[in-house]
């Protein structure tokens, strides 16, 4: 799956730039003269609209986390360094499943090259800053909406260091050493409660009737997270549940990672999805299906 990126253009004023299409796509953001990326994202609506929301990082005050979750962190980078941002994009004509797979692949390939994620990927914000809250009626009513700014308190979750890739993006999606991890043996998903020690934090993969492609890749508290997929089978009209219901075989394999915070688990999960897309040209069938 090859991405044809546009040339780099300034983020400032991008909502008025007719060269940016009003089409779905993926995009990447970097500081001018920075040897690396700060963020990679996707949108199912309009690239011009989505990047326009991100350009709120040029406001005097730190923007809220919505309409763009990365805008507060880019604001912090500008506030700290006086940098200017530029963006590159690729319009896509695929569905959400395809587009989010392309996003995961772009992040995964970047991590392979640089040994780290883009600067503010996975909810990170530079140390010395606290991100704004979201902006919705519930938070306003509760008096819990706030704008972030310079911060000199104890470290926050959004300051945690990321994790480098464990290994290369290998093709053997169902092997015990896929992408450098030490995977457990495959067991029936229905038996996961007995096979996986309770409250194990880690990564997991689900397979069905195919001997190459996976159904789903996830992270979180095991065995609860993989078992939650079984409940979706009974949910009428659930897209992911319908995929699981079609399988004669439904099995899980996992990697324990008790010491890793959530942001690192998300990075490693993304690497696995990226490897799947890289070698099979598609994300796992039930990925991004809710």
Coordinates of C-alpha atoms in Angstrom, one line a residue:
X1 CA 0.0 0.0 0.0
X2 CA 1.9 3.1 -1.3
X3 CA 0.9 6.6 -0.2
X4 CA 1.4 9.4 -2.6
X5 CA 2.0 12.5 -0.4
X6 CA 1.5 16.0 -1.5
X7 CA 4.3 18.6 -1.3
X8 CA 4.7 20.4 2.0
X9 CA 2.6 23.5 2.5
X10 CA 2.2 25.9 5.5
X11 CA -0.4 25.0 8.1
X12 CA -1.2 28.6 8.9
X13 CA -4.1 29.7 6.7
X14 CA -4.6 26.2 5.3
X15 CA -8.4 26.5 5.5
X16 CA -8.3 29.1 2.7
X17 CA -5.8 27.1 0.6
X18 CA -7.7 25.7 -2.5
X19 CA -4.8 23.3 -3.1
X20 CA -6.1 21.2 -0.1
X21 CA -9.0 19.1 -1.2
X22 CA -12.3 18.8 0.6
X23 CA -11.9 15.0 0.5
X24 CA -11.1 12.3 3.0
X25 CA -7.5 11.4 3.5
X26 CA -4.4 11.1 5.7
X27 CA -2.0 13.8 6.6
X28 CA 1.3 14.5 8.4
X29 CA 2.6 17.6 10.2
X30 CA 6.1 18.7 11.0
X31 CA 7.9 21.8 12.2
X32 CA 9.7 23.6 9.4
X33 CA 13.4 22.6 9.3
X34 CA 12.7 19.7 11.7
X35 CA 14.1 16.3 10.8
X36 CA 11.1 14.3 11.7
X37 CA 7.3 14.4 12.1
X38 CA 5.2 15.8 14.9
X39 CA 1.8 14.2 14.0
X40 CA 0.1 11.8 11.5
X41 CA -3.7 11.8 11.3
X42 CA -6.6 10.9 9.1
X43 CA -10.1 12.2 8.4
X44 CA -13.2 10.7 6.8
X45 CA -14.6 14.2 6.0
X46 CA -12.6 17.0 4.5
X47 CA -8.8 17.4 4.6
X48 CA -9.1 21.1 4.4
X49 CA -11.6 21.2 7.2
X50 CA -9.6 18.9 9.5
X51 CA -6.3 20.7 8.9
X52 CA -8.1 24.0 9.4
X53 CA -9.2 22.7 12.9
X54 CA -5.5 21.8 13.6
X55 CA -4.4 25.3 12.6
X56 CA -6.0 26.5 15.8
X57 CA -2.6 25.9 17.3
X58 CA -1.8 29.4 16.1
X59 CA -4.4 31.0 18.5
X60 CA -3.2 33.1 21.4
X61 CA -4.7 30.7 23.9
X62 CA -4.2 26.9 23.9
X63 CA -7.2 25.4 22.0
X64 CA -9.4 22.7 23.4
X65 CA -8.8 19.1 22.5
X66 CA -11.7 19.2 20.1
X67 CA -12.3 19.7 17.2
X68 CA -8.7 18.4 17.0
X69 CA -7.0 16.4 19.7
X70 CA -3.5 17.3 18.6
X71 CA -4.0 21.1 18.4
X72 CA -3.1 21.7 22.1
X73 CA 0.2 19.9 21.8
X74 CA 1.2 21.7 18.6
X75 CA 0.3 25.0 20.3
X76 CA 2.7 24.0 23.1
X77 CA 5.5 23.3 20.6
X78 CA 4.9 26.7 19.0
X79 CA 4.8 28.4 22.4
X80 CA 8.0 26.7 23.5
X81 CA 10.0 27.1 20.3
X82 CA 8.3 29.8 18.1
X83 CA 8.2 27.2 15.3
X84 CA 6.1 27.1 12.2
X85 CA 4.3 24.0 10.9
X86 CA 3.8 22.6 7.5
X87 CA 1.7 19.7 6.3
X88 CA 1.6 17.1 3.6
X89 CA -1.5 15.0 2.7
X90 CA -2.9 12.3 0.5
X91 CA -6.5 12.1 -0.5
X92 CA -8.0 8.7 -0.3
X93 CA -11.1 7.1 -1.9
X94 CA -11.2 4.1 0.5
X95 CA -13.6 3.5 3.4
X96 CA -12.8 4.2 7.0
X97 CA -11.3 0.7 7.5
X98 CA -8.8 1.3 4.6
X99 CA -8.0 4.9 5.6
X100 CA -7.3 4.1 9.2
X101 CA -5.1 1.2 8.1
X102 CA -3.1 3.6 5.9
X103 CA -2.7 5.9 8.9
X104 CA -1.4 3.1 11.1
X105 CA 1.0 2.1 8.4
X106 CA 2.3 5.6 8.0
X107 CA 2.9 5.8 11.8
X108 CA 4.4 2.3 11.9
X109 CA 6.9 3.0 9.0
X110 CA 7.9 6.3 10.7
X111 CA 8.6 4.4 14.0
X112 CA 10.7 1.9 12.1
X113 CA 12.8 4.7 10.6
X114 CA 13.2 6.9 13.6
X115 CA 12.8 4.5 16.5
X116 CA 10.0 6.6 18.0
X117 CA 6.6 8.0 17.3
X118 CA 5.9 11.4 15.9
X119 CA 6.4 14.0 18.7
X120 CA 2.8 14.5 19.8
X121 CA 1.3 11.2 18.6
X122 CA -0.8 9.1 21.0
X123 CA -1.9 12.0 23.2
X124 CA 1.6 13.3 24.1
X125 CA 2.3 16.9 24.9
X126 CA 5.7 18.5 25.6
X127 CA 6.9 18.6 29.2
X128 CA 6.2 21.9 30.8
X129 CA 2.7 22.1 29.4
X130 CA -0.7 20.7 30.3
X131 CA -3.2 20.0 27.5
X132 CA -6.7 21.6 27.5
X133 CA -9.8 19.5 28.2
X134 CA -12.3 18.6 25.6
X135 CA -15.1 21.2 24.9
X136 CA -18.6 19.8 25.3
X137 CA -21.9 20.7 27.1
X138 CA -21.3 18.0 29.7
X139 CA -18.0 19.4 30.8
X140 CA -19.3 23.0 30.7
X141 CA -22.3 22.0 32.9
X142 CA -19.9 20.3 35.4
X143 CA -17.5 23.2 35.4
X144 CA -14.8 20.8 34.2
X145 CA -13.8 22.5 31.0
X146 CA -10.4 24.1 31.1
X147 CA -7.7 25.5 28.8
X148 CA -4.2 24.2 29.2
X149 CA -1.1 26.3 29.4
X150 CA 2.4 26.2 30.9
X151 CA 2.6 23.7 33.7
X152 CA 5.1 23.2 36.5
X153 CA 3.4 20.5 38.5
X154 CA 4.2 16.8 38.8
X155 CA 4.5 14.7 35.6
X156 CA 1.3 13.9 33.9
X157 CA 0.3 10.8 31.8
X158 CA 0.6 12.9 28.6
X159 CA 4.3 13.5 29.4
X160 CA 5.2 9.8 29.5
X161 CA 8.0 8.7 27.2
X162 CA 7.0 6.5 24.2
X163 CA 8.4 3.1 23.4
X164 CA 10.6 2.2 20.4
X165 CA 9.4 -0.7 18.2
X166 CA 10.1 -4.1 19.7
X167 CA 11.1 -5.5 16.3
X168 CA 10.7 -5.2 12.5
X169 CA 7.3 -5.2 10.8
X170 CA 7.4 -8.9 9.9
X171 CA 4.9 -10.7 7.7
X172 CA 4.2 -13.9 9.8
X173 CA 1.1 -12.5 11.6
X174 CA 0.2 -15.7 13.5
X175 CA 3.7 -16.9 14.5
X176 CA 5.0 -16.9 18.1
X177 CA 7.6 -14.3 17.3
X178 CA 5.7 -11.9 15.2
X179 CA 7.2 -8.3 15.2
X180 CA 9.7 -9.4 17.8
X181 CA 7.2 -10.2 20.6
X182 CA 7.0 -13.5 22.5
X183 CA 3.4 -14.5 21.9
X184 CA 1.5 -17.1 23.8
X185 CA 0.1 -20.2 22.2
X186 CA -3.3 -19.8 20.5
X187 CA -6.3 -20.8 22.7
X188 CA -10.0 -20.7 22.1
X189 CA -11.3 -17.2 22.8
X190 CA -14.1 -18.8 24.9
X191 CA -11.5 -20.2 27.2
X192 CA -9.5 -17.0 27.6
X193 CA -10.8 -16.5 31.1
X194 CA -9.1 -19.7 32.2
X195 CA -6.0 -19.4 30.1
X196 CA -4.9 -15.8 30.7
X197 CA -4.0 -14.7 34.3
X198 CA -6.5 -12.1 35.5
X199 CA -5.6 -8.4 35.3
X200 CA -2.8 -9.0 32.8
X201 CA -1.9 -5.9 30.9
X202 CA -0.7 -6.4 27.4
X203 CA -1.3 -7.0 23.7
X204 CA -3.5 -9.5 22.0
X205 CA -4.5 -10.8 18.6
X206 CA -7.5 -12.6 17.4
X207 CA -7.7 -15.0 14.5
X208 CA -10.6 -16.8 12.8
X209 CA -10.7 -19.2 9.9
X210 CA -7.8 -17.7 7.9
X211 CA -4.2 -18.9 8.2
X212 CA -2.6 -15.6 7.3
X213 CA -4.8 -12.6 8.1
X214 CA -6.0 -11.7 11.7
X215 CA -9.4 -10.5 12.8
X216 CA -8.3 -8.0 15.4
X217 CA -5.3 -6.6 17.2
X218 CA -5.8 -4.9 20.6
X219 CA -4.3 -3.9 23.9
X220 CA -5.5 -3.4 27.5
X221 CA -6.4 -5.5 30.5
X222 CA -6.6 -9.2 29.7
X223 CA -8.6 -11.4 29.5
X224 CA -11.4 -8.7 29.8
X225 CA -10.6 -6.9 26.6
X226 CA -10.5 -9.9 24.2
X227 CA -13.5 -11.5 25.9
X228 CA -15.5 -8.2 25.3
X229 CA -15.5 -9.1 21.6
X230 CA -17.5 -12.3 22.3
X231 CA -20.3 -10.1 23.7
X232 CA -20.5 -8.2 20.5
X233 CA -21.6 -11.3 18.6
X234 CA -25.0 -11.1 20.3
X235 CA -25.4 -7.4 19.5
X236 CA -27.8 -7.1 16.6
X237 CA -26.3 -5.1 13.7
X238 CA -22.9 -4.7 15.3
X239 CA -20.3 -4.7 12.5
X240 CA -17.5 -6.3 14.5
X241 CA -19.8 -8.8 16.1
X242 CA -21.1 -9.9 12.6
X243 CA -17.5 -10.6 11.5
X244 CA -16.8 -12.7 14.6
X245 CA -20.1 -14.6 14.2
X246 CA -19.0 -15.8 10.8
X247 CA -16.0 -17.7 12.1
X248 CA -15.9 -21.4 12.8
X249 CA -12.6 -20.8 14.7
X250 CA -12.1 -17.9 17.1
X251 CA -8.8 -17.9 19.0
X252 CA -6.6 -15.5 20.9
X253 CA -2.9 -15.1 21.5
X254 CA -1.3 -12.5 23.8
X255 CA 1.8 -10.8 25.1
X256 CA 2.0 -9.7 28.8
X257 CA 3.4 -6.2 29.2
X258 CA 2.6 -5.3 32.8
X259 CA 5.2 -2.5 33.0
X260 CA 4.1 -0.5 30.0
X261 CA 1.8 2.5 30.3
X262 CA -1.2 2.8 28.0
X263 CA 0.5 5.2 25.5
X264 CA 3.3 2.6 24.9
X265 CA 0.8 -0.2 24.5
X266 CA -1.0 1.9 21.9
X267 CA 2.3 2.5 20.0
X268 CA 3.0 -1.3 20.0
X269 CA -0.5 -2.1 19.0
X270 CA -0.1 0.4 16.1
X271 CA 3.1 -1.4 15.0
X272 CA 1.2 -4.7 14.8
X273 CA -1.6 -3.2 12.7
X274 CA 1.0 -1.5 10.5
X275 CA 2.7 -4.9 9.9
X276 CA -0.6 -6.4 8.9
X277 CA -1.3 -3.6 6.5
X278 CA 2.2 -3.7 5.1
X279 CA 2.2 -7.4 4.2
X280 CA -1.5 -8.1 3.6
X281 CA -2.5 -4.7 2.2
X282 CA -5.4 -4.4 4.6
X283 CA -6.0 -4.0 8.3
X284 CA -7.4 -7.0 10.3
X285 CA -11.0 -7.5 9.2
X286 CA -12.7 -6.4 12.5
X287 CA -10.2 -3.5 13.2
X288 CA -11.7 -0.1 13.5
X289 CA -15.3 -1.5 13.4
X290 CA -16.2 -0.4 16.9

